[in-house]
Amino acid sequence: MDLKKIIKQIQNSIDQSASTDFKKYSSRLLNLLEEVDSKNLSDVQKLKLQTSISSYLENIKTEKEVKRGLKKLKHALINKLGFVTSDYYLTLGIGIGVAIGTSLGVSFGIPFENGIVYGPMVGVSIGIIGGLIVGKIMDKKKEEENMVLKNL
């Protein structure tokens, strides 16, 4: 089923439903589908996405089915097509930088008198800065590839 048809079907089900939870999850799903539809995906990517999620999104009638469809859509977008959230690599880089910086700071600080105190602080600072720089570069690359989704 085409993405535009799925979007129209979900809009109709939102209009017909009385449940607030169903409307909430359906509108999240709808926003994500509209954002994906606005991206310039290749035909192969669109076909891969449609085949992986169409069985979950064709006959949505309950809140449980909407949640399952939203979960499967997010999984397909991240794992099969390579989409990321905004600042994904920035947060990943900072976390890895803190971990590596702390361990290196402790390791290099041990030989010095107050190095066990100051080593981790310096290491964490350097790790955060390094992770921030690398993360920003990778986020910028994904942004240029048009592979960042705000509603993910």
PDB file of C-alpha atoms in Angstrom:
ATOM      1  CA  MET A   1       0.000   0.000   0.000  1.00  0.00           C
ATOM      2  CA  ASP A   2       1.238   3.490  -0.866  1.00  0.00           C
ATOM      3  CA  LEU A   3       2.299   5.871   1.925  1.00  0.00           C
ATOM      4  CA  LYS A   4      -0.231   8.487   0.864  1.00  0.00           C
ATOM      5  CA  LYS A   5      -3.046   5.932   1.083  1.00  0.00           C
ATOM      6  CA  ILE A   6      -1.909   4.864   4.533  1.00  0.00           C
ATOM      7  CA  ILE A   7      -1.806   8.521   5.645  1.00  0.00           C
ATOM      8  CA  LYS A   8      -5.358   9.115   4.393  1.00  0.00           C
ATOM      9  CA  GLN A   9      -6.576   5.934   6.068  1.00  0.00           C
ATOM     10  CA  ILE A  10      -5.064   6.982   9.415  1.00  0.00           C
ATOM     11  CA  GLN A  11      -6.561  10.478   9.091  1.00  0.00           C
ATOM     12  CA  ASN A  12      -9.983   8.926   8.539  1.00  0.00           C
ATOM     13  CA  SER A  13      -9.582   6.632  11.534  1.00  0.00           C
ATOM     14  CA  ILE A  14      -8.584   9.608  13.721  1.00  0.00           C
ATOM     15  CA  ASP A  15     -11.701  11.493  12.639  1.00  0.00           C
ATOM     16  CA  GLN A  16     -13.963   8.525  13.368  1.00  0.00           C
ATOM     17  CA  SER A  17     -12.461   7.554  16.737  1.00  0.00           C
ATOM     18  CA  ALA A  18     -13.678   8.787  20.113  1.00  0.00           C
ATOM     19  CA  SER A  19     -10.752   7.476  22.175  1.00  0.00           C
ATOM     20  CA  THR A  20      -8.205  10.129  23.169  1.00  0.00           C
ATOM     21  CA  ASP A  21      -5.360   7.604  23.481  1.00  0.00           C
ATOM     22  CA  PHE A  22      -6.096   6.264  20.011  1.00  0.00           C
ATOM     23  CA  LYS A  23      -6.059   9.809  18.615  1.00  0.00           C
ATOM     24  CA  LYS A  24      -2.809  10.624  20.427  1.00  0.00           C
ATOM     25  CA  TYR A  25      -0.880   7.617  19.116  1.00  0.00           C
ATOM     26  CA  SER A  26      -2.472   7.872  15.688  1.00  0.00           C
ATOM     27  CA  SER A  27      -1.448  11.517  15.374  1.00  0.00           C
ATOM     28  CA  ARG A  28       2.138  10.593  16.333  1.00  0.00           C
ATOM     29  CA  LEU A  29       2.107   7.904  13.671  1.00  0.00           C
ATOM     30  CA  LEU A  30       0.578  10.310  11.173  1.00  0.00           C
ATOM     31  CA  ASN A  31       3.196  13.011  11.852  1.00  0.00           C
ATOM     32  CA  LEU A  32       5.999  10.507  11.395  1.00  0.00           C
ATOM     33  CA  LEU A  33       4.535   9.153   8.152  1.00  0.00           C
ATOM     34  CA  GLU A  34       4.049  12.675   6.773  1.00  0.00           C
ATOM     35  CA  GLU A  35       7.634  13.578   7.620  1.00  0.00           C
ATOM     36  CA  VAL A  36       8.923  10.424   5.922  1.00  0.00           C
ATOM     37  CA  ASP A  37       6.721  11.137   2.905  1.00  0.00           C
ATOM     38  CA  SER A  38       8.167  14.654   2.641  1.00  0.00           C
ATOM     39  CA  LYS A  39      11.735  13.281   2.433  1.00  0.00           C
ATOM     40  CA  ASN A  40      13.164  12.618  -1.006  1.00  0.00           C
ATOM     41  CA  LEU A  41      13.555   8.866  -0.748  1.00  0.00           C
ATOM     42  CA  SER A  42      14.581   6.703  -3.654  1.00  0.00           C
ATOM     43  CA  ASP A  43      12.083   4.243  -5.088  1.00  0.00           C
ATOM     44  CA  VAL A  44      14.013   1.340  -3.586  1.00  0.00           C
ATOM     45  CA  GLN A  45      13.881   2.910  -0.119  1.00  0.00           C
ATOM     46  CA  LYS A  46      10.168   3.645  -0.431  1.00  0.00           C
ATOM     47  CA  LEU A  47       9.469   0.093  -1.551  1.00  0.00           C
ATOM     48  CA  LYS A  48      11.533  -1.349   1.299  1.00  0.00           C
ATOM     49  CA  LEU A  49       9.682   0.829   3.823  1.00  0.00           C
ATOM     50  CA  GLN A  50       6.251   0.055   2.405  1.00  0.00           C
ATOM     51  CA  THR A  51       6.803  -3.696   2.364  1.00  0.00           C
ATOM     52  CA  SER A  52       8.092  -3.748   5.923  1.00  0.00           C
ATOM     53  CA  ILE A  53       5.285  -1.700   7.491  1.00  0.00           C
ATOM     54  CA  SER A  54       2.245  -2.088   5.254  1.00  0.00           C
ATOM     55  CA  SER A  55       0.995  -5.226   6.996  1.00  0.00           C
ATOM     56  CA  TYR A  56       0.973  -3.389  10.341  1.00  0.00           C
ATOM     57  CA  LEU A  57      -0.597  -0.168   9.097  1.00  0.00           C
ATOM     58  CA  GLU A  58      -3.297  -1.356   6.696  1.00  0.00           C
ATOM     59  CA  ASN A  59      -6.041  -2.265   9.162  1.00  0.00           C
ATOM     60  CA  ILE A  60      -5.552  -0.150  12.262  1.00  0.00           C
ATOM     61  CA  LYS A  61      -8.597  -0.202  14.497  1.00  0.00           C
ATOM     62  CA  THR A  62      -7.370  -0.301  18.099  1.00  0.00           C
ATOM     63  CA  GLU A  63      -4.859   1.587  20.193  1.00  0.00           C
ATOM     64  CA  LYS A  64      -2.728  -1.556  20.505  1.00  0.00           C
ATOM     65  CA  GLU A  65      -2.474  -1.858  16.724  1.00  0.00           C
ATOM     66  CA  VAL A  66      -1.471   1.814  16.455  1.00  0.00           C
ATOM     67  CA  LYS A  67       1.269   1.360  19.061  1.00  0.00           C
ATOM     68  CA  ARG A  68       2.539  -1.756  17.282  1.00  0.00           C
ATOM     69  CA  GLY A  69       2.499   0.038  13.929  1.00  0.00           C
ATOM     70  CA  LEU A  70       4.360   3.032  15.366  1.00  0.00           C
ATOM     71  CA  LYS A  71       6.971   0.756  16.923  1.00  0.00           C
ATOM     72  CA  LYS A  72       7.457  -1.210  13.696  1.00  0.00           C
ATOM     73  CA  LEU A  73       7.684   1.996  11.653  1.00  0.00           C
ATOM     74  CA  LYS A  74      10.366   3.429  13.930  1.00  0.00           C
ATOM     75  CA  HIS A  75      12.280   0.143  13.818  1.00  0.00           C
ATOM     76  CA  ALA A  76      12.145   0.047  10.022  1.00  0.00           C
ATOM     77  CA  LEU A  77      13.203   3.687   9.686  1.00  0.00           C
ATOM     78  CA  ILE A  78      16.170   3.315  12.010  1.00  0.00           C
ATOM     79  CA  ASN A  79      17.445  -0.166  11.192  1.00  0.00           C
ATOM     80  CA  LYS A  80      16.524  -0.679   7.541  1.00  0.00           C
ATOM     81  CA  LEU A  81      16.763   2.833   6.105  1.00  0.00           C
ATOM     82  CA  GLY A  82      19.332   4.472   8.404  1.00  0.00           C
ATOM     83  CA  PHE A  83      17.330   7.440   9.671  1.00  0.00           C
ATOM     84  CA  VAL A  84      18.387   9.074  12.942  1.00  0.00           C
ATOM     85  CA  THR A  85      16.916  11.626  15.328  1.00  0.00           C
ATOM     86  CA  SER A  86      18.317  15.116  15.489  1.00  0.00           C
ATOM     87  CA  ASP A  87      21.585  15.299  17.489  1.00  0.00           C
ATOM     88  CA  TYR A  88      21.778  11.504  17.683  1.00  0.00           C
ATOM     89  CA  TYR A  89      25.505  11.299  17.084  1.00  0.00           C
ATOM     90  CA  LEU A  90      26.150  14.293  19.344  1.00  0.00           C
ATOM     91  CA  THR A  91      24.661  12.540  22.371  1.00  0.00           C
ATOM     92  CA  LEU A  92      26.335   9.270  21.440  1.00  0.00           C
ATOM     93  CA  GLY A  93      29.706  10.994  21.000  1.00  0.00           C
ATOM     94  CA  ILE A  94      29.475  12.815  24.319  1.00  0.00           C
ATOM     95  CA  GLY A  95      28.610   9.595  26.151  1.00  0.00           C
ATOM     96  CA  ILE A  96      31.470   7.685  24.595  1.00  0.00           C
ATOM     97  CA  GLY A  97      33.795  10.654  25.163  1.00  0.00           C
ATOM     98  CA  VAL A  98      32.946  10.754  28.874  1.00  0.00           C
ATOM     99  CA  ALA A  99      33.571   7.020  29.237  1.00  0.00           C
ATOM    100  CA  ILE A 100      36.870   7.031  27.379  1.00  0.00           C
ATOM    101  CA  GLY A 101      37.997  10.339  28.895  1.00  0.00           C
ATOM    102  CA  THR A 102      37.387   9.158  32.445  1.00  0.00           C
ATOM    103  CA  SER A 103      39.319   5.945  31.973  1.00  0.00           C
ATOM    104  CA  LEU A 104      42.223   7.680  30.243  1.00  0.00           C
ATOM    105  CA  GLY A 105      42.233  10.454  32.849  1.00  0.00           C
ATOM    106  CA  VAL A 106      42.508   7.955  35.681  1.00  0.00           C
ATOM    107  CA  SER A 107      45.185   5.987  33.831  1.00  0.00           C
ATOM    108  CA  PHE A 108      47.337   9.004  33.054  1.00  0.00           C
ATOM    109  CA  GLY A 109      46.691  10.687  36.402  1.00  0.00           C
ATOM    110  CA  ILE A 110      47.948   7.864  38.633  1.00  0.00           C
ATOM    111  CA  PRO A 111      51.699   8.642  38.346  1.00  0.00           C
ATOM    112  CA  PHE A 112      51.212  12.233  39.511  1.00  0.00           C
ATOM    113  CA  GLU A 113      50.703  13.413  43.089  1.00  0.00           C
ATOM    114  CA  ASN A 114      47.135  14.741  42.768  1.00  0.00           C
ATOM    115  CA  GLY A 115      46.572  13.105  39.410  1.00  0.00           C
ATOM    116  CA  ILE A 116      43.913  10.734  40.676  1.00  0.00           C
ATOM    117  CA  VAL A 117      41.814  13.808  41.478  1.00  0.00           C
ATOM    118  CA  TYR A 118      42.616  15.978  38.480  1.00  0.00           C
ATOM    119  CA  GLY A 119      43.182  13.270  35.870  1.00  0.00           C
ATOM    120  CA  PRO A 120      39.527  12.233  35.494  1.00  0.00           C
ATOM    121  CA  MET A 121      38.403  15.864  35.354  1.00  0.00           C
ATOM    122  CA  VAL A 122      40.816  16.662  32.561  1.00  0.00           C
ATOM    123  CA  GLY A 123      40.055  13.380  30.797  1.00  0.00           C
ATOM    124  CA  VAL A 124      36.291  13.929  30.951  1.00  0.00           C
ATOM    125  CA  SER A 125      36.688  17.470  29.637  1.00  0.00           C
ATOM    126  CA  ILE A 126      38.784  16.326  26.711  1.00  0.00           C
ATOM    127  CA  GLY A 127      36.435  13.389  26.077  1.00  0.00           C
ATOM    128  CA  ILE A 128      33.349  15.630  26.038  1.00  0.00           C
ATOM    129  CA  ILE A 129      34.978  18.080  23.650  1.00  0.00           C
ATOM    130  CA  GLY A 130      36.176  15.283  21.355  1.00  0.00           C
ATOM    131  CA  GLY A 131      32.789  13.554  21.394  1.00  0.00           C
ATOM    132  CA  LEU A 132      31.027  16.840  20.731  1.00  0.00           C
ATOM    133  CA  ILE A 133      33.188  17.603  17.711  1.00  0.00           C
ATOM    134  CA  VAL A 134      32.923  14.122  16.202  1.00  0.00           C
ATOM    135  CA  GLY A 135      29.177  13.946  16.941  1.00  0.00           C
ATOM    136  CA  LYS A 136      28.484  17.306  15.310  1.00  0.00           C
ATOM    137  CA  ILE A 137      30.427  16.317  12.201  1.00  0.00           C
ATOM    138  CA  MET A 138      28.503  13.047  11.870  1.00  0.00           C
ATOM    139  CA  ASP A 139      25.150  14.782  12.529  1.00  0.00           C
ATOM    140  CA  LYS A 140      25.952  17.332   9.849  1.00  0.00           C
ATOM    141  CA  LYS A 141      26.735  14.519   7.398  1.00  0.00           C
ATOM    142  CA  LYS A 142      23.364  12.848   8.100  1.00  0.00           C
ATOM    143  CA  GLU A 143      21.627  16.213   7.734  1.00  0.00           C
ATOM    144  CA  GLU A 144      23.218  16.683   4.307  1.00  0.00           C
ATOM    145  CA  GLU A 145      22.040  13.194   3.327  1.00  0.00           C
ATOM    146  CA  ASN A 146      18.506  14.219   4.435  1.00  0.00           C
ATOM    147  CA  MET A 147      18.337  11.275   6.851  1.00  0.00           C
ATOM    148  CA  VAL A 148      17.279  13.126  10.032  1.00  0.00           C
ATOM    149  CA  LEU A 149      13.718  12.873  11.342  1.00  0.00           C
ATOM    150  CA  LYS A 150      12.393  15.262  13.981  1.00  0.00           C
ATOM    151  CA  ASN A 151       9.387  13.132  15.000  1.00  0.00           C
ATOM    152  CA  LEU A 152      11.311   9.911  15.480  1.00  0.00           C
TER     153      LEU A 152
END
